[in-house]
Coordinates of C-alpha atoms and ligand atoms in Angstrom, one line a residue:
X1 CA 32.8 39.4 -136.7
X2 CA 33.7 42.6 -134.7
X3 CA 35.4 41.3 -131.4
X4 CA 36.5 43.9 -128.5
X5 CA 38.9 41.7 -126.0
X6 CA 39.0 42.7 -122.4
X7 CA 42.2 41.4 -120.1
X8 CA 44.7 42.4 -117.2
X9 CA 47.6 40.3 -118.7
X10 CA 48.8 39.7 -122.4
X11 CA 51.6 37.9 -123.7
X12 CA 53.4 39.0 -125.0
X13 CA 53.2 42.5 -122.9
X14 CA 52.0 41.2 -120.0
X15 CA 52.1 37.9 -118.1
X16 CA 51.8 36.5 -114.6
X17 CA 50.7 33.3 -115.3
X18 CA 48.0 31.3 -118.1
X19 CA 45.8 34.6 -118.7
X20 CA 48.3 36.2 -120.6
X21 CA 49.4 33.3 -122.9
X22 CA 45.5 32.6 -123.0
X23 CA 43.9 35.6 -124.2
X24 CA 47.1 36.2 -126.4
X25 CA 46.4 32.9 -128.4
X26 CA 42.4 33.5 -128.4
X27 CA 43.1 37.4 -130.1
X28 CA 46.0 35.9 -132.8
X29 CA 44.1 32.7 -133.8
X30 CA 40.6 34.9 -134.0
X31 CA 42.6 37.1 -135.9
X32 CA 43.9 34.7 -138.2
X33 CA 40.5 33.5 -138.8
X34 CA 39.7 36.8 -140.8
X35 CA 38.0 38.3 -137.9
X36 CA 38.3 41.9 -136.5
X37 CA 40.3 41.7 -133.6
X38 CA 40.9 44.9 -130.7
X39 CA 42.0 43.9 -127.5
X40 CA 42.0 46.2 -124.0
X41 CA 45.0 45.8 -121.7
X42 CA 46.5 48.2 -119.2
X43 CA 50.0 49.7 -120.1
X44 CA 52.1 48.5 -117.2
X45 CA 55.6 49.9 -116.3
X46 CA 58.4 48.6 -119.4
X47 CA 56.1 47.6 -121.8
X48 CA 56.4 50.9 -124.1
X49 CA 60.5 50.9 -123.5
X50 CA 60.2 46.6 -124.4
X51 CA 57.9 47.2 -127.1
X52 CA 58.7 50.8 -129.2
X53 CA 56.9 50.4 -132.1
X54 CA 53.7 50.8 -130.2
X55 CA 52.4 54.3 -130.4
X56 CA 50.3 57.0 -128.8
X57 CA 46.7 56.7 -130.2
X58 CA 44.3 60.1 -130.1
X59 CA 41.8 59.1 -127.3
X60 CA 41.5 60.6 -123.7
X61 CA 39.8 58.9 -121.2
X62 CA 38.8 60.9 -118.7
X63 CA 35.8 59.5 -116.2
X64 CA 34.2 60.5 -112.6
X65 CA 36.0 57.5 -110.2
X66 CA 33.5 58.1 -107.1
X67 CA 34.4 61.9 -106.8
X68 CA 37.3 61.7 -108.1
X69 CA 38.0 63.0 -112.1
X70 CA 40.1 60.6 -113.7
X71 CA 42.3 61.1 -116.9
X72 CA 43.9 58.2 -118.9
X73 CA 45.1 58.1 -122.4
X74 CA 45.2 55.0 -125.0
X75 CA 48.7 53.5 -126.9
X76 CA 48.1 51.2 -129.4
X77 CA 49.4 48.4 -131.7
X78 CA 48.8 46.6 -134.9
X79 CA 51.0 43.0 -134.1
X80 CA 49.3 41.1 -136.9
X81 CA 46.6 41.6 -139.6
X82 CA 43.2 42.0 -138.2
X83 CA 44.4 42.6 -134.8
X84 CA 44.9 46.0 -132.7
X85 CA 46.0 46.0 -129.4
X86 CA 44.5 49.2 -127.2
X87 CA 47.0 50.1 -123.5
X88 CA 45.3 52.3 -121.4
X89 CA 47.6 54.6 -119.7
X90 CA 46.7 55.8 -116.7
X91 CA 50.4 56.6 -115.0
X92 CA 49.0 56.4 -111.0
X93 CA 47.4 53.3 -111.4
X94 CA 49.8 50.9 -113.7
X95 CA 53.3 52.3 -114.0
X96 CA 54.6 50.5 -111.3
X97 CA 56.4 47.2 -110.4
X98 CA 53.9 44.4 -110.1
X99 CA 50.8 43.8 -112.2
X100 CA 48.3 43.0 -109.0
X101 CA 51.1 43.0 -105.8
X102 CA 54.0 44.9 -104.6
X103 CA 56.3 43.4 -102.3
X104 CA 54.0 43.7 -98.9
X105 CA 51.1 42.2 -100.9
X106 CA 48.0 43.2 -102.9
X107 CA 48.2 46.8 -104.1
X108 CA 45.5 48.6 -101.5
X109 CA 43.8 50.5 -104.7
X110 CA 43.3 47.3 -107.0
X111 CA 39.6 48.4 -106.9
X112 CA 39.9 52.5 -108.4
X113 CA 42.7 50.5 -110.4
X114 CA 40.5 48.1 -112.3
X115 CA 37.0 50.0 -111.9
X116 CA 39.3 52.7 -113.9
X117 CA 40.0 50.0 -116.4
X118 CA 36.5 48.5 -116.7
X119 CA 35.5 52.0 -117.6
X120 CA 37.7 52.6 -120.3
X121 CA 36.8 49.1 -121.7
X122 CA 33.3 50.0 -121.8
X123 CA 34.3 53.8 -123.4
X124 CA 36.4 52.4 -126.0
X125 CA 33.9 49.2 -126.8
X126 CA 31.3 52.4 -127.1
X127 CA 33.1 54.9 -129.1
X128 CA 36.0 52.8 -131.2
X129 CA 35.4 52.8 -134.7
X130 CA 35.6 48.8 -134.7
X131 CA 31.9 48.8 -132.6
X132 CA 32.1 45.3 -131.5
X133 CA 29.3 42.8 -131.8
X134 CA 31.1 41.1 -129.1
X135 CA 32.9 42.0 -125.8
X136 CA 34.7 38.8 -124.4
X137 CA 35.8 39.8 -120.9
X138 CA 38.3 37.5 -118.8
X139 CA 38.2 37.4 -114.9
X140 CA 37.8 39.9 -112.1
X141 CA 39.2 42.6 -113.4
X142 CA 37.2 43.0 -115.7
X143 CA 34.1 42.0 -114.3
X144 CA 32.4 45.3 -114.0
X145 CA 32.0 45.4 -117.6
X146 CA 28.3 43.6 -118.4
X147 CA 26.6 46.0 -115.9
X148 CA 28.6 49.5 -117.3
X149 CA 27.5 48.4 -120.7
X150 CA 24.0 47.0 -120.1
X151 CA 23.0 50.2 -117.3
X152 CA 24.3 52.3 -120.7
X153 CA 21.9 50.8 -122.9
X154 CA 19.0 50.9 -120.0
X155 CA 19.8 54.6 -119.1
X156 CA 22.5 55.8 -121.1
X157 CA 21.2 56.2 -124.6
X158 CA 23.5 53.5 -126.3
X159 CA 21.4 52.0 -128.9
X160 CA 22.5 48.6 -129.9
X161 CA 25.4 47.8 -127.2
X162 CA 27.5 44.9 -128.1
X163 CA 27.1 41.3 -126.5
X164 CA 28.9 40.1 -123.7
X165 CA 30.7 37.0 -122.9
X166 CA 33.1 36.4 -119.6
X167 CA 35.6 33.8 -119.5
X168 CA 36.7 32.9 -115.7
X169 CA 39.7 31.6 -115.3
X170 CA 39.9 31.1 -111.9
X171 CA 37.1 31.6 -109.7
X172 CA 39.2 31.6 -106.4
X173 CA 40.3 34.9 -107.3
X174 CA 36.8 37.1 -107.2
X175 CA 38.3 40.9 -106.9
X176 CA 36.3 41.3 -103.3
X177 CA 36.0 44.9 -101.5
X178 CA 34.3 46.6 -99.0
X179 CA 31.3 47.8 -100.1
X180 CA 32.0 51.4 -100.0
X181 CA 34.1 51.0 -102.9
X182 CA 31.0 50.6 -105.4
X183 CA 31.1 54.3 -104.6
X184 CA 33.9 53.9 -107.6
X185 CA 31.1 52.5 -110.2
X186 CA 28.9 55.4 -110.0
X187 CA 26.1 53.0 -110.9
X188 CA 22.7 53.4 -108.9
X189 CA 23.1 51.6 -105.3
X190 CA 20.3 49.8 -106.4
X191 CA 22.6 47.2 -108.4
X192 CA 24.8 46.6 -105.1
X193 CA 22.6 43.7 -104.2
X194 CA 22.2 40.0 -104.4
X195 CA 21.4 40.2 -108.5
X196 CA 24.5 41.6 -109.3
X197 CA 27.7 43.5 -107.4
X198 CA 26.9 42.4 -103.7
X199 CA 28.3 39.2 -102.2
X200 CA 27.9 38.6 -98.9
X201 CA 27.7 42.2 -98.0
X202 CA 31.1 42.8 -100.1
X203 CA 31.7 44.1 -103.1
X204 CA 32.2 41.1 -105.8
X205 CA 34.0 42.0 -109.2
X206 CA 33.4 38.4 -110.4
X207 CA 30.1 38.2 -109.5
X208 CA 28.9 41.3 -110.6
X209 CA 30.4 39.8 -114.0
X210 CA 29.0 36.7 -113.6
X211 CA 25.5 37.7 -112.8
X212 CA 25.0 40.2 -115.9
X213 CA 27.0 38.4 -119.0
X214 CA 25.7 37.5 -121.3
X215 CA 27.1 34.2 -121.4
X216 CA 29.6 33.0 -119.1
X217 CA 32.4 30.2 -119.7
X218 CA 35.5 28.4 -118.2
X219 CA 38.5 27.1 -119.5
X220 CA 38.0 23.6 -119.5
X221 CA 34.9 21.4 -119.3
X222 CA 35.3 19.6 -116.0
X223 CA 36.2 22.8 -114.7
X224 CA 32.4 24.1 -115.9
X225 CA 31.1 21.0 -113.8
X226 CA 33.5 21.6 -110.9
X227 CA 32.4 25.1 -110.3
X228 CA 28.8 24.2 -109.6
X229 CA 29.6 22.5 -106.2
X230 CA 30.8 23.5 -102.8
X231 CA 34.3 22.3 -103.2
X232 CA 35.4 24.0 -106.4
X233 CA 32.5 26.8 -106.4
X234 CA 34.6 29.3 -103.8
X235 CA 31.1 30.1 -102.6
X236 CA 29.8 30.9 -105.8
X237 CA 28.4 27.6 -106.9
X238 CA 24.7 28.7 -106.1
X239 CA 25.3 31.7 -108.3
X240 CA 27.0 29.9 -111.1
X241 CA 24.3 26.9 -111.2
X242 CA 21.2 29.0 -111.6
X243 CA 22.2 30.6 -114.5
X244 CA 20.0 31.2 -117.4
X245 CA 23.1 30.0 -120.2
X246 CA 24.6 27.3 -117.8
X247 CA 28.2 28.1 -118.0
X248 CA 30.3 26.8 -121.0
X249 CA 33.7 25.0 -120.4
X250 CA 36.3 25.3 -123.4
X251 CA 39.2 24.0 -123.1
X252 CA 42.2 26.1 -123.7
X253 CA 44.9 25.1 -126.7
X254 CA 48.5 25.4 -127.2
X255 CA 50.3 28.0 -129.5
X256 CA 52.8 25.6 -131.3
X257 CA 54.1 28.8 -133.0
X258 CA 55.8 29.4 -129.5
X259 CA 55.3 25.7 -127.9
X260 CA 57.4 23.9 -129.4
X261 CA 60.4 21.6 -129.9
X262 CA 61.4 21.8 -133.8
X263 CA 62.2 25.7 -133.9
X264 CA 62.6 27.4 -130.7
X265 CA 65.3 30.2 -129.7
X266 CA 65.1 28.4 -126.1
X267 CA 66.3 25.4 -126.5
X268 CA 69.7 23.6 -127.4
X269 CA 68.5 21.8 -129.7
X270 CA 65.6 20.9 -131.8
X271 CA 63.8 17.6 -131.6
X272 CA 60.5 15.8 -132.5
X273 CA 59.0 12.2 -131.8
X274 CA 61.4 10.6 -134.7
X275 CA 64.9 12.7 -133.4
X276 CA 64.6 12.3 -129.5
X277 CA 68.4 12.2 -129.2
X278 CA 68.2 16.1 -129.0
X279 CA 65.8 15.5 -126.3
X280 CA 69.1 14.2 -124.6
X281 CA 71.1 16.9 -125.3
X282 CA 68.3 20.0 -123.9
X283 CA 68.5 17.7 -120.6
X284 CA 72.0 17.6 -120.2
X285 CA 72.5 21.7 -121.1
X286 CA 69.8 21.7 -118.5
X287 CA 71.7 19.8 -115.8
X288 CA 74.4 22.0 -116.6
X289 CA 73.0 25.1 -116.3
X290 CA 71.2 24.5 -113.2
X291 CA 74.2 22.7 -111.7
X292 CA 72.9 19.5 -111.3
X293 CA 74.9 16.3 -112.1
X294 CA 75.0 15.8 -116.2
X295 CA 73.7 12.6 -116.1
X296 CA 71.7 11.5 -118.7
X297 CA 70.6 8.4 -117.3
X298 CA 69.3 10.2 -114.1
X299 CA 65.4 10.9 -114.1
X300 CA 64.6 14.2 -114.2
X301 CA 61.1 15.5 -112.2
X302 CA 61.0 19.3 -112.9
X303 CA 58.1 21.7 -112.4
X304 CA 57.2 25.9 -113.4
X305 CA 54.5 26.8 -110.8
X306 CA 53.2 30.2 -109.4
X307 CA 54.2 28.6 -105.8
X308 CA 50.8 28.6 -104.4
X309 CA 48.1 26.3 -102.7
X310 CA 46.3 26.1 -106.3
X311 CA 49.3 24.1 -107.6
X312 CA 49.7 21.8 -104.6
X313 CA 53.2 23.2 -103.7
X314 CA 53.0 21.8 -100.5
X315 CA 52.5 18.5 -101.6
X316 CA 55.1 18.6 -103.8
X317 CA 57.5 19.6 -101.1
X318 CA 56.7 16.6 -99.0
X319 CA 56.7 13.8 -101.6
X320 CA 59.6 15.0 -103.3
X321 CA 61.2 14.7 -100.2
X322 CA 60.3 11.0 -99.8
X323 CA 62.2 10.5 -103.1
X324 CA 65.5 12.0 -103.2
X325 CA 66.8 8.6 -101.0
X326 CA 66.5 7.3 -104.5
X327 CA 68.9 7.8 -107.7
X328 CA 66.4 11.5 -109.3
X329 CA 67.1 14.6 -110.3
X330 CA 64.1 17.6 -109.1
X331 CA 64.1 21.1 -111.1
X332 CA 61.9 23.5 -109.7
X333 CA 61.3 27.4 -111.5
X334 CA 59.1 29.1 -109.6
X335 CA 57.2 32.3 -107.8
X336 CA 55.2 32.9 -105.1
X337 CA 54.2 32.3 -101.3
X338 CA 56.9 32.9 -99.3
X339 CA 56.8 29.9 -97.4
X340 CA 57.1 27.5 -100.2
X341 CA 60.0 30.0 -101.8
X342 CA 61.9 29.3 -98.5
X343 CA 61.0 25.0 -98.1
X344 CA 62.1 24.6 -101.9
X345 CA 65.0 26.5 -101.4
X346 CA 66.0 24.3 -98.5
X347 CA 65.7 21.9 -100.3
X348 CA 68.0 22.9 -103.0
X349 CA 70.4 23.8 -100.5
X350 CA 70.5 20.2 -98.7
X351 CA 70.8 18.4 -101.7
X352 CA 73.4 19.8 -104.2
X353 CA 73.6 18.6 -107.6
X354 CA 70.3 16.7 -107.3
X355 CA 67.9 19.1 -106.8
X356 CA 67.8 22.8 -108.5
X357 CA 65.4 25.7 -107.4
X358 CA 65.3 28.9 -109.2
X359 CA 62.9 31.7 -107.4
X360 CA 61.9 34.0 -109.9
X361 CA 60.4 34.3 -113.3
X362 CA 62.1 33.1 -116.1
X363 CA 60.4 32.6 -119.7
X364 CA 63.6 30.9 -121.4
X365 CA 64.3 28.6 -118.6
X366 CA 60.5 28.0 -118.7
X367 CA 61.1 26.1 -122.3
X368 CA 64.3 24.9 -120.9
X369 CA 62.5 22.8 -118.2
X370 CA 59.9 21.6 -120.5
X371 CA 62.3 20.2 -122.7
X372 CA 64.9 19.4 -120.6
X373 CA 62.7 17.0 -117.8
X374 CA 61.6 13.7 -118.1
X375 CA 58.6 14.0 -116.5
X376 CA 56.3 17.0 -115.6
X377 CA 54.9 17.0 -112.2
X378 CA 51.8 19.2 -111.8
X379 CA 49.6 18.0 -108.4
X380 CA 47.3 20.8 -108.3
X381 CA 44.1 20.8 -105.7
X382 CA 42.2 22.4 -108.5
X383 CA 43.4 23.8 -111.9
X384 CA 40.3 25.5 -114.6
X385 CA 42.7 24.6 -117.2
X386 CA 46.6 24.4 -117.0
X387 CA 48.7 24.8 -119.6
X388 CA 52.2 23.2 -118.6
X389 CA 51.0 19.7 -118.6
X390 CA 50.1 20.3 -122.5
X391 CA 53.6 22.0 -123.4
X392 CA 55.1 19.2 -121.6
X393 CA 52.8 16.9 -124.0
X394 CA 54.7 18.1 -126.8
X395 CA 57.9 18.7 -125.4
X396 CA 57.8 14.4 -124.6
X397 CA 57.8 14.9 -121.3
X398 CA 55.1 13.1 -119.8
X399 CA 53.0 15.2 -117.1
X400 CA 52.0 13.8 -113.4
X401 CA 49.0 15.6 -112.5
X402 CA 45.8 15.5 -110.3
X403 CA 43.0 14.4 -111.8
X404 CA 40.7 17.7 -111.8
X405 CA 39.9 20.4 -114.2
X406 CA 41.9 20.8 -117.5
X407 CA 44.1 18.6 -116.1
X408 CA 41.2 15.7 -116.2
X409 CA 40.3 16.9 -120.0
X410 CA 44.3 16.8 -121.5
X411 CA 46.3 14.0 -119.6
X412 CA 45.6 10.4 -120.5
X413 CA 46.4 8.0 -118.1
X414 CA 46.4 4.4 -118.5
X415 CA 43.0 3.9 -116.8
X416 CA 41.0 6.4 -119.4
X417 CA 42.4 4.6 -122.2
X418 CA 46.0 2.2 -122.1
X419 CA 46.2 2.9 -126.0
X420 CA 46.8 6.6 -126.0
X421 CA 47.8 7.4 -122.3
X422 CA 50.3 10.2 -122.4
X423 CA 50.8 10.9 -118.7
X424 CA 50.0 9.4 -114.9
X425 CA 46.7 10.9 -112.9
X426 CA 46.2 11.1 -109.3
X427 CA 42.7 11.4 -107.6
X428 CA 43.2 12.4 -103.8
X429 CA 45.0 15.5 -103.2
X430 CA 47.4 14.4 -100.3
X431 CA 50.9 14.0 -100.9
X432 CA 51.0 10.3 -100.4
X433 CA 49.2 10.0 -103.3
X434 CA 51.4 11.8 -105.5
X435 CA 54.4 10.3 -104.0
X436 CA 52.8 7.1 -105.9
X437 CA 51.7 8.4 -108.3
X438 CA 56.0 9.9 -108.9
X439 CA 56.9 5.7 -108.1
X440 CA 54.7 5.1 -110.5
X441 CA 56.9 7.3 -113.2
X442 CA 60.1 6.1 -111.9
X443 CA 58.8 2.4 -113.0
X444 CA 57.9 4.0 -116.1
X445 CA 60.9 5.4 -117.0
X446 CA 63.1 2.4 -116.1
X447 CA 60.8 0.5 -118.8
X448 CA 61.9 2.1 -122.3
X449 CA 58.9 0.7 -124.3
X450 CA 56.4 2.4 -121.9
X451 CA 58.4 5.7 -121.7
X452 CA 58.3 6.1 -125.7
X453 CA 54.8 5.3 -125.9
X454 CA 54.1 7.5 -123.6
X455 CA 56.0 10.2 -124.9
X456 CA 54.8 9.5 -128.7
X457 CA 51.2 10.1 -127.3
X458 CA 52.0 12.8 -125.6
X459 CA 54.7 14.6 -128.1
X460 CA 50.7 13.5 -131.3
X461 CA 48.4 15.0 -129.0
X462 CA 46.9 18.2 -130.8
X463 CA 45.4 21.6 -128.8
X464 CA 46.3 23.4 -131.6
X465 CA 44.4 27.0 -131.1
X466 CA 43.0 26.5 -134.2
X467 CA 40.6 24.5 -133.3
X468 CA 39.7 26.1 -129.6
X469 CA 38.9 29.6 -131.8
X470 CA 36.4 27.7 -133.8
X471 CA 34.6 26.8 -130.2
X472 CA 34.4 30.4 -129.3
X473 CA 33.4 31.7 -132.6
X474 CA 30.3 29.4 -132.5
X475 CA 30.0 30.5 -129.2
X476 CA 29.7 33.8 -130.4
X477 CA 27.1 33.2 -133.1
X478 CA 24.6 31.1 -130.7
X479 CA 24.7 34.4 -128.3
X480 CA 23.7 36.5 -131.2
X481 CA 21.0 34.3 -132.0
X482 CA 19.5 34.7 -128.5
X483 CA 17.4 37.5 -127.3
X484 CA 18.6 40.0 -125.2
X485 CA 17.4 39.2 -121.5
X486 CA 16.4 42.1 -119.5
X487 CA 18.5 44.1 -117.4
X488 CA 17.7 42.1 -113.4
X489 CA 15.7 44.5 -111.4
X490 CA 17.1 45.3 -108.1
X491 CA 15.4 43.6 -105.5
X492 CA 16.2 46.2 -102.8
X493 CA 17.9 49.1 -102.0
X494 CA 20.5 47.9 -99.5
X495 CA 22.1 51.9 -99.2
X496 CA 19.0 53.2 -97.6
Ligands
ADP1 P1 48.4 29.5 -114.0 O1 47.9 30.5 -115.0 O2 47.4 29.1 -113.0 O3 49.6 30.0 -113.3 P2 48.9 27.8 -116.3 O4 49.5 26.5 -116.4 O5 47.7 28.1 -117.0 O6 48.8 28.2 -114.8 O7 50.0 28.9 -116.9 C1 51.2 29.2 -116.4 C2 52.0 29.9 -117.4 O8 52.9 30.8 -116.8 C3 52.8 29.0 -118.3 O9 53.0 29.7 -119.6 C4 54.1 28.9 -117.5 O10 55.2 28.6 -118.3 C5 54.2 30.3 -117.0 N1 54.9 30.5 -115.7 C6 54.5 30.2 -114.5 N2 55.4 30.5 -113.6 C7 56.5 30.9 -114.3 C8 57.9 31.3 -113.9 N3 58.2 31.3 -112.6 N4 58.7 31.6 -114.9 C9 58.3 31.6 -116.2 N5 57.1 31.2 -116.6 C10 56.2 30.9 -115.7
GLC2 C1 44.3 30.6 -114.8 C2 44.2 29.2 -114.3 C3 44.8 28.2 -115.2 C4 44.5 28.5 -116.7 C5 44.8 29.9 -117.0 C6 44.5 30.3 -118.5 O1 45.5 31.2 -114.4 O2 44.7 29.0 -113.0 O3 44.4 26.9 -114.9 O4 45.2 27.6 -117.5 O5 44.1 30.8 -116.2 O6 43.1 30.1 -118.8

C-alpha cells in the first residue's frame, strides 16, 4: 500500500513526548513490511545541522493563509528502504526554540502555524508522485486535514483523493481558537459549524478532524472506551460516541531496536532475564551519576514524566513524600509545569543522596533510569497509551501505575492474573492510593521470589511493533473496503 504519514513530532528529528517515538515506529515497521512509506513533519530549528544528509527537495509550497500568501519549501530523507521522510520549511513558523511553547507559554500563532502545515500535508498527499491510498493523520495539528482533502474532492477537482485515518493521542489537547482564525482555512464558513470545525463557538482542530476522518482511532483500547464518557471525553464524548466507524483503540508497541537492555549505547552494561547482575551494575552507575548513595540494596523508585496533571505529578509528590522516612532511593527526569519543577526540586534539595531530580530533557539518562530503577512509578489520572511502563517491562523494572488507559491494557497486576503479573495497579487517583500501592512494592521487593517473577514477566512481555503494524494495515484495508460517506452538509451558516 501507498501510505502518506501526517505528524508534528518524529523521532528521531523531533520529540516532546510518545508522538514522536509513536509515529516513528508506525512509519519504520510499515516500512519494513514492504509498504510505501512518506511521512510529513515540520523542519524545526537543529534538525538539518543534527541531521546533514537530509537534503533540499524541488517543491514550493506556497498557499493563501487568510489574506496572507504564504511560501514554504520541502527537505527530504530516505532513512530506510521504503520510507521518505518530507520537512516542510517554512522559516517564520518552525525555526525556533520550542516545538508548541516558548518560555511564556503556547506560541500565540500555533493556529497560521499548523493550518500552514495541514496545507502542505494535503498539497503534498495531492501532488507527490507516491499518491497515497492512505493519509494517517495523528492529533490536533493535523486535524484540518479530512476536510482540506474531502472539500478538494467535493469542489476542487481531485478525482480519487486518498482515505483518511486519524490517530488521537490525547484528546485533552484539541488545538482550540477563536473563531476568527478559520479565516486561516479559507474553506466556506459554511463548515465552521457543529458537523465539523466549530466547538462550542471555538474553533476545534481535533474536532474538525474527528468529525470528517474517515476512520478515527486511539492508542489503546480502553482508551477507545474511556473517551466516550464525561470523565475521559474532554467534552467531546458526544462527538466521539456517535460516530459512523466507532473509534478503534490500538495499542501502541515498543521498538526493541532502541528499547532495550542487550545492546544499548545508554547503558553500562548489557543484561537480559538470565544475566540480571548487570542490572546491578546500570543501578549503581545510576546512583552515581545522580549522586545518590551507591547502594545496591537500597530500592530505587524512579520516574521520566512530562511534569503535568496527565501524569499525576502531584500525587507523586505527596506520596513520595510519605516514604522517604523509610530506607528508598526516588529518581525523578523530568519537564514541565512549573510548579511541580519547583516541589520536586525541593525535594531533591531536602533530601541529599536519597532523592535525585533532573529538570530537563535528557534521552540517555531516559534509558539510564529505566534500567537503572527497581521499580517504575507512573500514577497517571488518564494516559491513551504510555509507553514508559512497557520499556520499564523489558528493562525488569516492574511499573506502578493507575489503572486506566494503556496503562490498564500492558501492566499485569496480581488481581488480572497472579501467573503473569508484571507490575502493581492502582484504581483511585488520590495519592493515598498510590502511596499503597508504592508499600505494596517495597513488600515486593524485600521478597526475592516475587521480585524475579515479576521482573521475568515483565522483562517476556512482547509489544513488539511488528505486530501493532499488522493492526493498522488491516485497518487500512477494511477502510478501503467501505464506501466513501458523503461529505456532512452544513447545517447552518453561523457567519451570516
Ligand atoms: P507522553 O507522550 O504522554 O509524554 P509516553 O509515555 O507515551 O508519554 O511517552 C513519553 C516519551 O517521552 C518516552 O519515550 C519518554 O522516555 C520520553 N520522555 C518524556 N520526558 C522526558 C524527558 N524529560 N527526557 C527524556 N525523555 C523523556
Ligand atoms: C500521547 C499520550 C501517551 C501516548 C503517546 C503516543 O502523548 O499522552 O499516552 O503513549 O501519545 O501515542
Amino acid at each position: 500500500m501507498r501510505i502518506l504519514l501526517a505528524t508534528s513530532e518524529l523521532h528521531p528529528y523531533s520529540k516532546t513526548g510518545g508522538l514522536g517515538d509513536m509515529v516513528g515506529a508506525l512509519a519504520k515497521y510499515l516500512a519494513k513490511k514492504g509498504h510505501q512509506v512518506g511521512v510529513v513533519t515540520p523542519l524545526y530549528r537543529g534538525i538539518r545541522e543534527k541531521f546533514p544528509e537530509i537534503k533540499r527537495f524541488e517543491w514550493l509550497l506556497a498557499f493563501q493563509l487568510g489574506t496572507e500568501f504564504v511560501r514554504g519549501g520541502v527537505w527530504t530523507i530516505q532513512p530506510q528502504e521504503n520510507l521518505t521522510v518530507y520537512f516542510i520549511d517554512q522559516p517564520r513558523f518552525f525555526d525556533r526554540d520550542g516545538i508548541y511553547q516558548g518560555s511564556t507559554g503556547d506560541f500565540v500563532d500555533n493556529a497560521e502555524r499548523f493550518t500552514f502545515f495541514c496545507k502542505s500535508i494535503v498539497n503534498l498527499a495531492r501532488y507527490l508522485p507516491l499518491q497515497p491510498e492512505i493519509v494517517h493523520l495523528h492529533d490536533w495539528q493535523t486535524g484540518l486535514v479530512p476536510l482540506l482533502i474531502r472539500h478538494d474532492f467535493e469542489t476542487g477537482g481531485w478525482g480519487d483523493p486518498p482515505l483518511h485515518c486519524l490517530t488521537v493521542h490525547n484528546l485533552a489537547y484539541q488545538g482550540v481558537f477563536e473563531a476568527s482564525k478559520f479565516a486561516l482555512c479559507n474553506l466556506p464558513w459554511e463548515y465552521f459549524t457543529a458537523a465539523a470545525a466549530e466547538f462550542l463557538g471555538s474553533f476545534n482542530f481535533l474536532k474538525a478532524g474527528i468529525c470528517i476522518a474517515d476512520q478515527v482511532t486511539t492508542v489503546s483500547p480502553t482508551y477507545a472506551s474511556e473517551i466516550v464518557t464525561p470523565e475521559f471525553g474532554c467534552g467531546l464524548e458526544a462527538v466521539l460516541s456517535e460516530l459512523r466507524n466507532p473509534v478503534k483503540g490500538i495499542l501502541n508497541g515498543v521498538d526493541y531496536e532502541e528499547w532495550n537492555t542487550r545492546q544499548n549505547p545508554h547503558l553500562m552494561q548489557p543484561y537480559d532475564s538470565g544475566h540480571m547482575d548487570g542490572k546491578r551494575a546500570n543501578k549503581l552507575a545510576l546512583q552515581k551519576q545522580l549522586g545518590l548513595s551507591e547502594r545496591a540494596d537500597a530500592p530505587l523508585f524512579v520516574n521520566v514524566s512530562r511534569l503535568v496533571e496527565q501524569k499525576g505529578a502531584d500525587l507523586q509528590l505527596e506520596a513520595i513524600q510519605w516514604l522517604l522516612d523509610l530506607d528508598v532511593q526516588f529518581a525523578l527526569l523530568g519537564k514541565g509545569d512549573a510548579l511541580f519543577e519547583e516541589g520536586f526540586s525541593m525535594l531533591a534539595a531536602k533530601h541529599p543522596g536519597k532523592v535525585a531530580v533532573t529538570i530537563g530533557y535528557d534521552h540517555a539518562l531516559a534509558h539510564r533510569l529505566e534500567a537503572g530503577g527497581d521499580f517504575f512509578v507512573m500514577p497517571s489520572r488518564f494516559e491513551p497509551c504510555g509507553l514508559n511502563q512497557m520499556y520499564s517491562l523489558r528493562y525488569g523494572t516492574p511499573p506502578i501505575v493507575r489503572d486506566t488507559g494503556g496503562l490498564a491494557d500492558s501492566v499485569t497486576d496480581a488481581r488480572d492474573d497472579a501467573g503473569k503479573v508484571n507490575g502493581i495497579k492502582f484504581r483511585e487517583p488520590r495519592s493515598a492510593a498510590l502511596k499503597q500501592a508504592l508499600f505494596k512494592a517495597l513488600a515486593v521487593y524485600h521478597d526475592q521470589p516475587v521480585l524475579g517473577r515479576l521482573r521475568r514477566n515483565g522483562m517476556r512481555a512482547d509489544f513488539a511493533w511488528e505486530h501493532v503494524a499488522t493492526h493498522y494495515e488491516t485497518l487500512y484495508r477494511e477502510m478501503k473496503k467501505r464506501p466513501r460517506p458523503a461529505l456532512p452538509k452544513p447545517e447552518v451558516d453561523r457567519s451570516a
